[in-house]
mmCIF file of C-alpha atoms in Angstrom:
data_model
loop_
_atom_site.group_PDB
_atom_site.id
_atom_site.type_symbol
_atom_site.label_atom_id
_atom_site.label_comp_id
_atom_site.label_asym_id
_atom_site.label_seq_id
_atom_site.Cartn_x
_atom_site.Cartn_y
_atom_site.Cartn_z
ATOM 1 C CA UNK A 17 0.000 0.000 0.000
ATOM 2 C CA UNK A 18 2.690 2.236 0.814
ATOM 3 C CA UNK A 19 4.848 1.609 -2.082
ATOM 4 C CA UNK A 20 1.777 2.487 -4.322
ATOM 5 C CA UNK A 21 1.215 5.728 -2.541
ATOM 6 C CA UNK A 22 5.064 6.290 -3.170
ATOM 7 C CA UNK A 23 4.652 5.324 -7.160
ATOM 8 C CA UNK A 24 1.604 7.456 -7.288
ATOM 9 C CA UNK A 25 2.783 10.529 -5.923
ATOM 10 C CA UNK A 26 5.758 9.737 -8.421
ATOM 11 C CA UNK A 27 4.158 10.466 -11.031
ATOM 12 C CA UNK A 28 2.098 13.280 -9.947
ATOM 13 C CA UNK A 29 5.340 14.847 -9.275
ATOM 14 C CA UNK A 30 6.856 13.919 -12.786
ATOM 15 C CA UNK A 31 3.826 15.141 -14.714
ATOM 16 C CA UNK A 32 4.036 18.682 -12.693
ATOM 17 C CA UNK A 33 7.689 19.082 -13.714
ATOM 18 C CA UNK A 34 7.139 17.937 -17.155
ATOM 19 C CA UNK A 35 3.981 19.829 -18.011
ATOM 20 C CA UNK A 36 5.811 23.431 -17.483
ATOM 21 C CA UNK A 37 8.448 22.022 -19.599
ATOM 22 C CA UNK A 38 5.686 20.466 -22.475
ATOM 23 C CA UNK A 39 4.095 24.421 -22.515
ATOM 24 C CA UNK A 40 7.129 26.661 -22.460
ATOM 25 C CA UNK A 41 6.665 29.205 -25.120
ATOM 26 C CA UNK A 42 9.158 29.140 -27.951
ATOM 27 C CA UNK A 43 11.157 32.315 -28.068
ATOM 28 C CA UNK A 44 12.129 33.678 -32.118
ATOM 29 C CA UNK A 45 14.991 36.048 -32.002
ATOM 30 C CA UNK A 46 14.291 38.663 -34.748
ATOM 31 C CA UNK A 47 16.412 41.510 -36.398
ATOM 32 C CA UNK A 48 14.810 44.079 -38.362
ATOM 33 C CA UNK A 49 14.857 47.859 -39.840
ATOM 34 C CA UNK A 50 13.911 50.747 -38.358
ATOM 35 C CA UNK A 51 10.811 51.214 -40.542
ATOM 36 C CA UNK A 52 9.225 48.425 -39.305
ATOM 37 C CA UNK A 53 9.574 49.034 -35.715
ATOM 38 C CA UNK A 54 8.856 53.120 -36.090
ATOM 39 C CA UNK A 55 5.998 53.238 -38.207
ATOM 40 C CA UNK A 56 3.956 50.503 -35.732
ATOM 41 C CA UNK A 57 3.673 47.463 -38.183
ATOM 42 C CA UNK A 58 5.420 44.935 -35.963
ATOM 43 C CA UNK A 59 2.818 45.689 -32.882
ATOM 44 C CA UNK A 60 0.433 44.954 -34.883
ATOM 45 C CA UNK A 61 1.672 41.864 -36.546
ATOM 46 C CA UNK A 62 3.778 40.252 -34.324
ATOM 47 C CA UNK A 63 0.501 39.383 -31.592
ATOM 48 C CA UNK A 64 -1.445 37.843 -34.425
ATOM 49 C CA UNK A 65 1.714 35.623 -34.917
ATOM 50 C CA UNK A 66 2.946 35.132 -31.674
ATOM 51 C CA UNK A 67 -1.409 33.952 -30.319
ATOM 52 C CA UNK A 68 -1.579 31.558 -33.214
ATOM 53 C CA UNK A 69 2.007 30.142 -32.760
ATOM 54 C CA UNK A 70 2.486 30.047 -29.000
ATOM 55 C CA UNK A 71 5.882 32.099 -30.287
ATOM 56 C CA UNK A 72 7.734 34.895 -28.045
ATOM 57 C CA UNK A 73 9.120 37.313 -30.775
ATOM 58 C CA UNK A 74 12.456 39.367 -29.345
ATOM 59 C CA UNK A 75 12.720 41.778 -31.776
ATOM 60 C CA UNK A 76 15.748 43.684 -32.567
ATOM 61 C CA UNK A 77 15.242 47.539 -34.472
ATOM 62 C CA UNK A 78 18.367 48.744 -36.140
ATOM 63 C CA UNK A 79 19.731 49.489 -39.919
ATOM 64 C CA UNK A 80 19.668 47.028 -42.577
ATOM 65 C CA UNK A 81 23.496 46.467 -42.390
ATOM 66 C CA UNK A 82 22.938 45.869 -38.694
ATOM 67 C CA UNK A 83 20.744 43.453 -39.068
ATOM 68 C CA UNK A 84 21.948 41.906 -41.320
ATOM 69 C CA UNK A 85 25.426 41.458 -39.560
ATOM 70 C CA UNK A 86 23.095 40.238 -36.232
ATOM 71 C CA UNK A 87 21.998 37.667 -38.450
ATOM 72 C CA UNK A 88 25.566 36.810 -40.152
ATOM 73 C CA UNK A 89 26.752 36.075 -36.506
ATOM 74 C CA UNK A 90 24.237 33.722 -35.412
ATOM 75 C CA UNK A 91 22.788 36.128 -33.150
ATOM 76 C CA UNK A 92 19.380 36.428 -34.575
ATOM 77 C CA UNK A 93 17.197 33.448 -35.882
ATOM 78 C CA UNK A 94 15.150 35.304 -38.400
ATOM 79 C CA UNK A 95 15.913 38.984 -40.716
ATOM 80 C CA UNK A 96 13.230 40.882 -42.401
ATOM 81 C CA UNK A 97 15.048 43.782 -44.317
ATOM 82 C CA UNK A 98 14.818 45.902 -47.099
ATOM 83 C CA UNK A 99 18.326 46.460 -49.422
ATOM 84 C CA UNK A 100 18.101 43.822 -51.994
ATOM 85 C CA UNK A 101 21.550 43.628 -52.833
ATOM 86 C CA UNK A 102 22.638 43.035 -49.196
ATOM 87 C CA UNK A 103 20.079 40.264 -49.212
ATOM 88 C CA UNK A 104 21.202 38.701 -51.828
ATOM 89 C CA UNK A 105 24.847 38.702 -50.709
ATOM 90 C CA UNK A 106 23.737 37.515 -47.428
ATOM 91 C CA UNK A 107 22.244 34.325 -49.303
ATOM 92 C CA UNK A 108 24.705 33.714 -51.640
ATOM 93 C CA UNK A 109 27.154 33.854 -49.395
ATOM 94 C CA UNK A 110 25.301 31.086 -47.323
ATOM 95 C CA UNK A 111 24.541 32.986 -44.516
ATOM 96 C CA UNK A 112 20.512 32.583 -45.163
ATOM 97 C CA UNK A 113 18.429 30.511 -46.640
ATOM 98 C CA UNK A 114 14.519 31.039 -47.642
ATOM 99 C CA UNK A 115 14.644 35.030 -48.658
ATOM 100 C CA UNK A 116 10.823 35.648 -49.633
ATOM 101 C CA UNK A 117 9.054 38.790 -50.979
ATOM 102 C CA UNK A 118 7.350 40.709 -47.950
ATOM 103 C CA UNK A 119 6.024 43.552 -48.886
ATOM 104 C CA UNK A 120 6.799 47.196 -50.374
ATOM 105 C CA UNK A 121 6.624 50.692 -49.671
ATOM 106 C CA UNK A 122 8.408 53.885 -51.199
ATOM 107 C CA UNK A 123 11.315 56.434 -50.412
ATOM 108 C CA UNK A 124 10.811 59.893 -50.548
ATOM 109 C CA UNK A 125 12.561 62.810 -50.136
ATOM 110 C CA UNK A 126 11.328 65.312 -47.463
ATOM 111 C CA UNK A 127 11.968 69.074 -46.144
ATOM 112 C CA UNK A 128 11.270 71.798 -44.206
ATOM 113 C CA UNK A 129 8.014 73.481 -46.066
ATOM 114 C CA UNK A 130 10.099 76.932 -46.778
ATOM 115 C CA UNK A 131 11.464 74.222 -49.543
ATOM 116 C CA UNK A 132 15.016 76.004 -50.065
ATOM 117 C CA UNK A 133 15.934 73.954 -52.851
ATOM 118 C CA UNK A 134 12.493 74.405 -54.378
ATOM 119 C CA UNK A 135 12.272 70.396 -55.316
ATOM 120 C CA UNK A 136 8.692 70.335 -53.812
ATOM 121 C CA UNK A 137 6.361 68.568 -56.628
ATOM 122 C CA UNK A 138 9.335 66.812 -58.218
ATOM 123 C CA UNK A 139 9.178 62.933 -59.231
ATOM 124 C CA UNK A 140 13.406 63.642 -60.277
ATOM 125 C CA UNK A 141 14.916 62.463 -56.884
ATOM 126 C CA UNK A 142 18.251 62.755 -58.331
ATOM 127 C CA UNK A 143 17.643 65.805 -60.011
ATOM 128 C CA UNK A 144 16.041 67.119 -56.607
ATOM 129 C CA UNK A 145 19.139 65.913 -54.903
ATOM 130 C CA UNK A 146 21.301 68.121 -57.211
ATOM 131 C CA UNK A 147 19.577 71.239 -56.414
ATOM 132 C CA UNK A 148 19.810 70.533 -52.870
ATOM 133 C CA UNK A 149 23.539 70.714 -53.358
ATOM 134 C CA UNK A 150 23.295 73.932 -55.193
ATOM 135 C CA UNK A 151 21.264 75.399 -52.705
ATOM 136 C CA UNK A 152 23.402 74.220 -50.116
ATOM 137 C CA UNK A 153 20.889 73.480 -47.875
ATOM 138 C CA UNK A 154 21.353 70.982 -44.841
ATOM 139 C CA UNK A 155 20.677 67.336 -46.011
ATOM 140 C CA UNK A 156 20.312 65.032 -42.464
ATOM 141 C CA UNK A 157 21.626 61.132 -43.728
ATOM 142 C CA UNK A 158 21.245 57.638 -41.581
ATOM 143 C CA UNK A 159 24.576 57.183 -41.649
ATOM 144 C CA UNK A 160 24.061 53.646 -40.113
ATOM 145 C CA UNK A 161 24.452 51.694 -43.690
ATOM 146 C CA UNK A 162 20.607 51.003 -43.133
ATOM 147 C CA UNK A 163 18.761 50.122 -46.370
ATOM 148 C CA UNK A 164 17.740 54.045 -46.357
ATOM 149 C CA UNK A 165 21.138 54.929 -46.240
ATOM 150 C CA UNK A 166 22.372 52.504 -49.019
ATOM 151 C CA UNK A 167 19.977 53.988 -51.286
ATOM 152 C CA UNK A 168 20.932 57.306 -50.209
ATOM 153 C CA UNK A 169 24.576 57.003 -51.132
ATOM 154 C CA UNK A 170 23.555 55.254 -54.468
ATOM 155 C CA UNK A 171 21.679 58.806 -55.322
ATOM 156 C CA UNK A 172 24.676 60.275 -54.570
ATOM 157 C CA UNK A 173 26.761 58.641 -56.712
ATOM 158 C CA UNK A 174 24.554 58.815 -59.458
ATOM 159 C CA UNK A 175 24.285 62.628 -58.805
ATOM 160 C CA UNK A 176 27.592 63.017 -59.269
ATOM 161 C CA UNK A 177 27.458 65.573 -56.188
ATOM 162 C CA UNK A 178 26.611 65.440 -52.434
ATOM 163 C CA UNK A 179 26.638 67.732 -50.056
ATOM 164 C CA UNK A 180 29.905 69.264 -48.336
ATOM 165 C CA UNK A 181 30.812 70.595 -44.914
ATOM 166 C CA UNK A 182 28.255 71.332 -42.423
ATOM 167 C CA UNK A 183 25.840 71.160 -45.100
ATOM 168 C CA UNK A 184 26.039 67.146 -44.760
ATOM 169 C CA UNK A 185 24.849 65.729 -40.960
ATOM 170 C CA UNK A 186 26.071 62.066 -41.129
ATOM 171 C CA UNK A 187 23.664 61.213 -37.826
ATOM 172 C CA UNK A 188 24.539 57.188 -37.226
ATOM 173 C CA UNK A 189 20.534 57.147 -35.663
ATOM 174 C CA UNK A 190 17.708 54.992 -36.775
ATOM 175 C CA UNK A 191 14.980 57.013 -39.047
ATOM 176 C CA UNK A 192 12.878 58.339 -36.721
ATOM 177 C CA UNK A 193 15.263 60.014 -34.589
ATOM 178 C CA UNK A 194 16.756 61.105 -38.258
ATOM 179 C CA UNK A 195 13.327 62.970 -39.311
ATOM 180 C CA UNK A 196 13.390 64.536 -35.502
ATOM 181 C CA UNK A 197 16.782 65.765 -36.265
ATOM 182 C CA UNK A 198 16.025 67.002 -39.555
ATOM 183 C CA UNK A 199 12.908 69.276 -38.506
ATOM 184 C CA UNK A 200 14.623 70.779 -35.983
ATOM 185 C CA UNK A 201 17.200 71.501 -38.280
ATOM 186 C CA UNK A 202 14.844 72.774 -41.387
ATOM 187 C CA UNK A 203 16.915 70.184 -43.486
ATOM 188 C CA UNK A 204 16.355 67.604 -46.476
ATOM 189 C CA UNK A 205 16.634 63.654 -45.831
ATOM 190 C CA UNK A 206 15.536 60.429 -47.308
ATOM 191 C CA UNK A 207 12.872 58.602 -45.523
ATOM 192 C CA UNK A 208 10.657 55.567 -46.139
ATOM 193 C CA UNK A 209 7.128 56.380 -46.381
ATOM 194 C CA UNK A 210 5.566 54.298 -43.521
ATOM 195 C CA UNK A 211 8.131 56.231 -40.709
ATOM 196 C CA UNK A 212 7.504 59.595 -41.993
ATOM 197 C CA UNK A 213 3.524 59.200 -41.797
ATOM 198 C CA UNK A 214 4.176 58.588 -38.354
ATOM 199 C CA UNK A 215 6.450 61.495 -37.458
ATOM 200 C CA UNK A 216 5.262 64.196 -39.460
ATOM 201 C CA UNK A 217 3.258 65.763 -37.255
ATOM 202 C CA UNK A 218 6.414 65.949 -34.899
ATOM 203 C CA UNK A 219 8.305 67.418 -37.390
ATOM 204 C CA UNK A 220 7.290 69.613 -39.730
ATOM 205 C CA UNK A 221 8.454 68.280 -42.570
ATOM 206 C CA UNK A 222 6.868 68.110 -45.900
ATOM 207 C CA UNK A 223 6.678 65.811 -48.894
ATOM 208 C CA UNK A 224 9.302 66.787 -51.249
ATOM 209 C CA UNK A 225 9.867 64.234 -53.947
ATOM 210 C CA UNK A 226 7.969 61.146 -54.210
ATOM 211 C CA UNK A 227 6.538 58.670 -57.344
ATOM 212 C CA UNK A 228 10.284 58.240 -58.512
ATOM 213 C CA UNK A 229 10.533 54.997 -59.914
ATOM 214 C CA UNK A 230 14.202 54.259 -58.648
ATOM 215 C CA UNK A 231 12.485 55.285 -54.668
ATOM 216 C CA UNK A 232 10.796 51.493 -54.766
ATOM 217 C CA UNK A 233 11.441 49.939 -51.359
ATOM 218 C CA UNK A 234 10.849 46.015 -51.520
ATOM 219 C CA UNK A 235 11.089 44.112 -48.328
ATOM 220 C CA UNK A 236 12.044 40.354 -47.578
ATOM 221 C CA UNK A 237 12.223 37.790 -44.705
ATOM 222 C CA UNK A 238 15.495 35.331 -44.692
ATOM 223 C CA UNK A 239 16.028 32.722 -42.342
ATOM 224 C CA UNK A 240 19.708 31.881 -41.133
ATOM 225 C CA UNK A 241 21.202 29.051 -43.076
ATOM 226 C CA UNK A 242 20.494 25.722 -39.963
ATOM 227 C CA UNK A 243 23.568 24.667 -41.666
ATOM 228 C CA UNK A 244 25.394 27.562 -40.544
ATOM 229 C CA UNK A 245 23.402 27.739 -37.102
ATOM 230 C CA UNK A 246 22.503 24.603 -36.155
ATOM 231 C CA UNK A 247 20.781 26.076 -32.735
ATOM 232 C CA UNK A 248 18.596 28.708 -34.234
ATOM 233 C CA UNK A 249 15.583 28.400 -33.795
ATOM 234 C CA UNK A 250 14.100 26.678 -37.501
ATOM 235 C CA UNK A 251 10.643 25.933 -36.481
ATOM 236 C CA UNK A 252 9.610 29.107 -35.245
ATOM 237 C CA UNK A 253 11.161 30.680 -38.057
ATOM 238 C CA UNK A 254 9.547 28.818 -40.523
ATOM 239 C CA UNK A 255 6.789 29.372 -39.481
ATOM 240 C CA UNK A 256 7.086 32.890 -39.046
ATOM 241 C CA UNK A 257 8.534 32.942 -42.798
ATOM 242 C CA UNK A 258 5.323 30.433 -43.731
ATOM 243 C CA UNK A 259 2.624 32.791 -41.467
ATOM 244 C CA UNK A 260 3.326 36.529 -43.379
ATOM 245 C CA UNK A 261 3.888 35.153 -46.854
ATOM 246 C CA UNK A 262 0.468 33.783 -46.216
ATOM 247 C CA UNK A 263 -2.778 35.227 -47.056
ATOM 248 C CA UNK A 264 -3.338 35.799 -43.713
ATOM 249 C CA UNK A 265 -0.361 37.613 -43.161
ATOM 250 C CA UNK A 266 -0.224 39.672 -45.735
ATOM 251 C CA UNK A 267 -3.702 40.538 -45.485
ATOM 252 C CA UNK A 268 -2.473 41.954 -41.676
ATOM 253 C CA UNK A 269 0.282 43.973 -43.675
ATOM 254 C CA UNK A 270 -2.938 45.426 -45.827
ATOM 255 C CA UNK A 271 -4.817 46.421 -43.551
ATOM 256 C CA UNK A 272 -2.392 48.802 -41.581
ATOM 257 C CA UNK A 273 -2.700 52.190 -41.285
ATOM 258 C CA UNK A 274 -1.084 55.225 -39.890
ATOM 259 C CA UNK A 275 -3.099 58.398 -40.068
ATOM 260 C CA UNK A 276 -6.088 56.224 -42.148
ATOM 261 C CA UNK A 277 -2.862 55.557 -44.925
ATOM 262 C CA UNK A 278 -1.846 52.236 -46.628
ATOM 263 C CA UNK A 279 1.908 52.777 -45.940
ATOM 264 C CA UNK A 280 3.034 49.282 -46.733
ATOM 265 C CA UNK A 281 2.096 46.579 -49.538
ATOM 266 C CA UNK A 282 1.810 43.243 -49.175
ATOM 267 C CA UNK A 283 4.177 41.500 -52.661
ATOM 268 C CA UNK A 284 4.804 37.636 -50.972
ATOM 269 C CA UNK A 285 4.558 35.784 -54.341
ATOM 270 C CA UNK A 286 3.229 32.347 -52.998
#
């Protein structure tokens, strides 16, 4: 009789250690940009996610290149980016595996409304960028090799010109401490659409150039190669990867707004 009561309370015991062990939530580590994090997608998306998938999602705001390099050292499990030819790199050079379409939004240049450089109204962002020079008005840049800033210096080059002296603010800050910096300094930067829409109010700013072609802003999702990092996390990010490439997902990505504005839209090609 005893030695049953002994078994039985056994395995009572067992079961309560094991059960907290059966339910612990899975934890995805996640790098990302900026835009993401400032414009107020990822609090909207990542609870639908994390509900359905009993997942915790860390998430990780910095530049492109940041993220990417979080990823490229194991630190991250999952990167959702926006600088193409980074991404591609990163693959090829079998640090990721999986890249899929995301979504899309734009670039544009914005300014202080006196409009020094009197670009406002343009669809010419490297034309714009020119006269910026000329006028030598203050142009604020990430200066974090974010996707933004990539794109930035590619202008640049293409220009031919870019701004000298005190005329240039190199900041090293994510975007939306870049637009804060740039109203209070009545100066030019490049922005992604979503993050402006949700600063502009703060700043002042205005809509400068926008409706280039060359200012499309694609966004993908890669998963670190298992290969490479055999302790990341594969099923969460799989299913992260699977969840807002799906219909559902991407009907999340949609439907958000900022200010009553679609600033971001969905392009997952499955």
């Amino acid at each position: 009789m005893i030695r049953r009561l002994v078994l039985q309370l056994s395995v009572v015991l067992l079961a309560g250690a094991v059960a907290p062990l059966a339910s612990a939530q899975q934890v995805l580590k996640l790098s990302t940009t900026t835009s993401t994090e400032n414009s107020g997608l990822l609090k909207v998306l990542l609870p639908v996610f994390e509900k359905k998938y009993d997942v915790k999602v860390q998430v990780i705001s910095v530049g492109t290149g940041k993220a990417l390099e979080l990823a490229k050292n194991g630190d991250v499990d999952v990167t959702l980016v926006h600088a193409r030819l980074s991404e591609d790199k990163f693959v090829a050079d079998g640090y990721g595996v999986n890249r899929q379409d995301v979504m899309y939004n734009d670039f544009i240049l914005v300014g202080p409304a006196s409009d020094p450089a009197g670009v406002a109204g343009s669809k010419d962002i490297v034309g714009s960028l020119k006269k910026v020079v000329a006028s030598k008005a203050k142009f604020v840049s990430r200066g974090d090799n974010s996707g933004t800033e990539q794109m930035e210096q590619a202008y640049w080059k293409t220009a031919g010109v870019k701004p000298q002296g005190s005329a240039y603010v190199s900041a090293g800050r994510g975007m939306g401490e870049v637009l804060t910096m740039a109203g209070e300094l009545q100066a030019y930067t490049l922005t992604d659409r979503a993050t402006f829409s949700a600063y502009r109010a703060k700043t002042g700013l205005i809509i400068a150039v926008e409706g280039d072609k060359s200012m499309f802003n694609p966004y993908g999702i890669i998963a670190v190669n298992p290969a490479r990092f055999p302790d990341s996390n594969q099923k969460a990010t799989n299913q992260l990867i699977d969840w807002i490439t799906s219909p559902a997902g991407q009907a999340e990505i949609a439907a958000f707004r900022v200010d009553g504005q679609q600033v971001f839209f969905p392009s997952a090609k499955r």
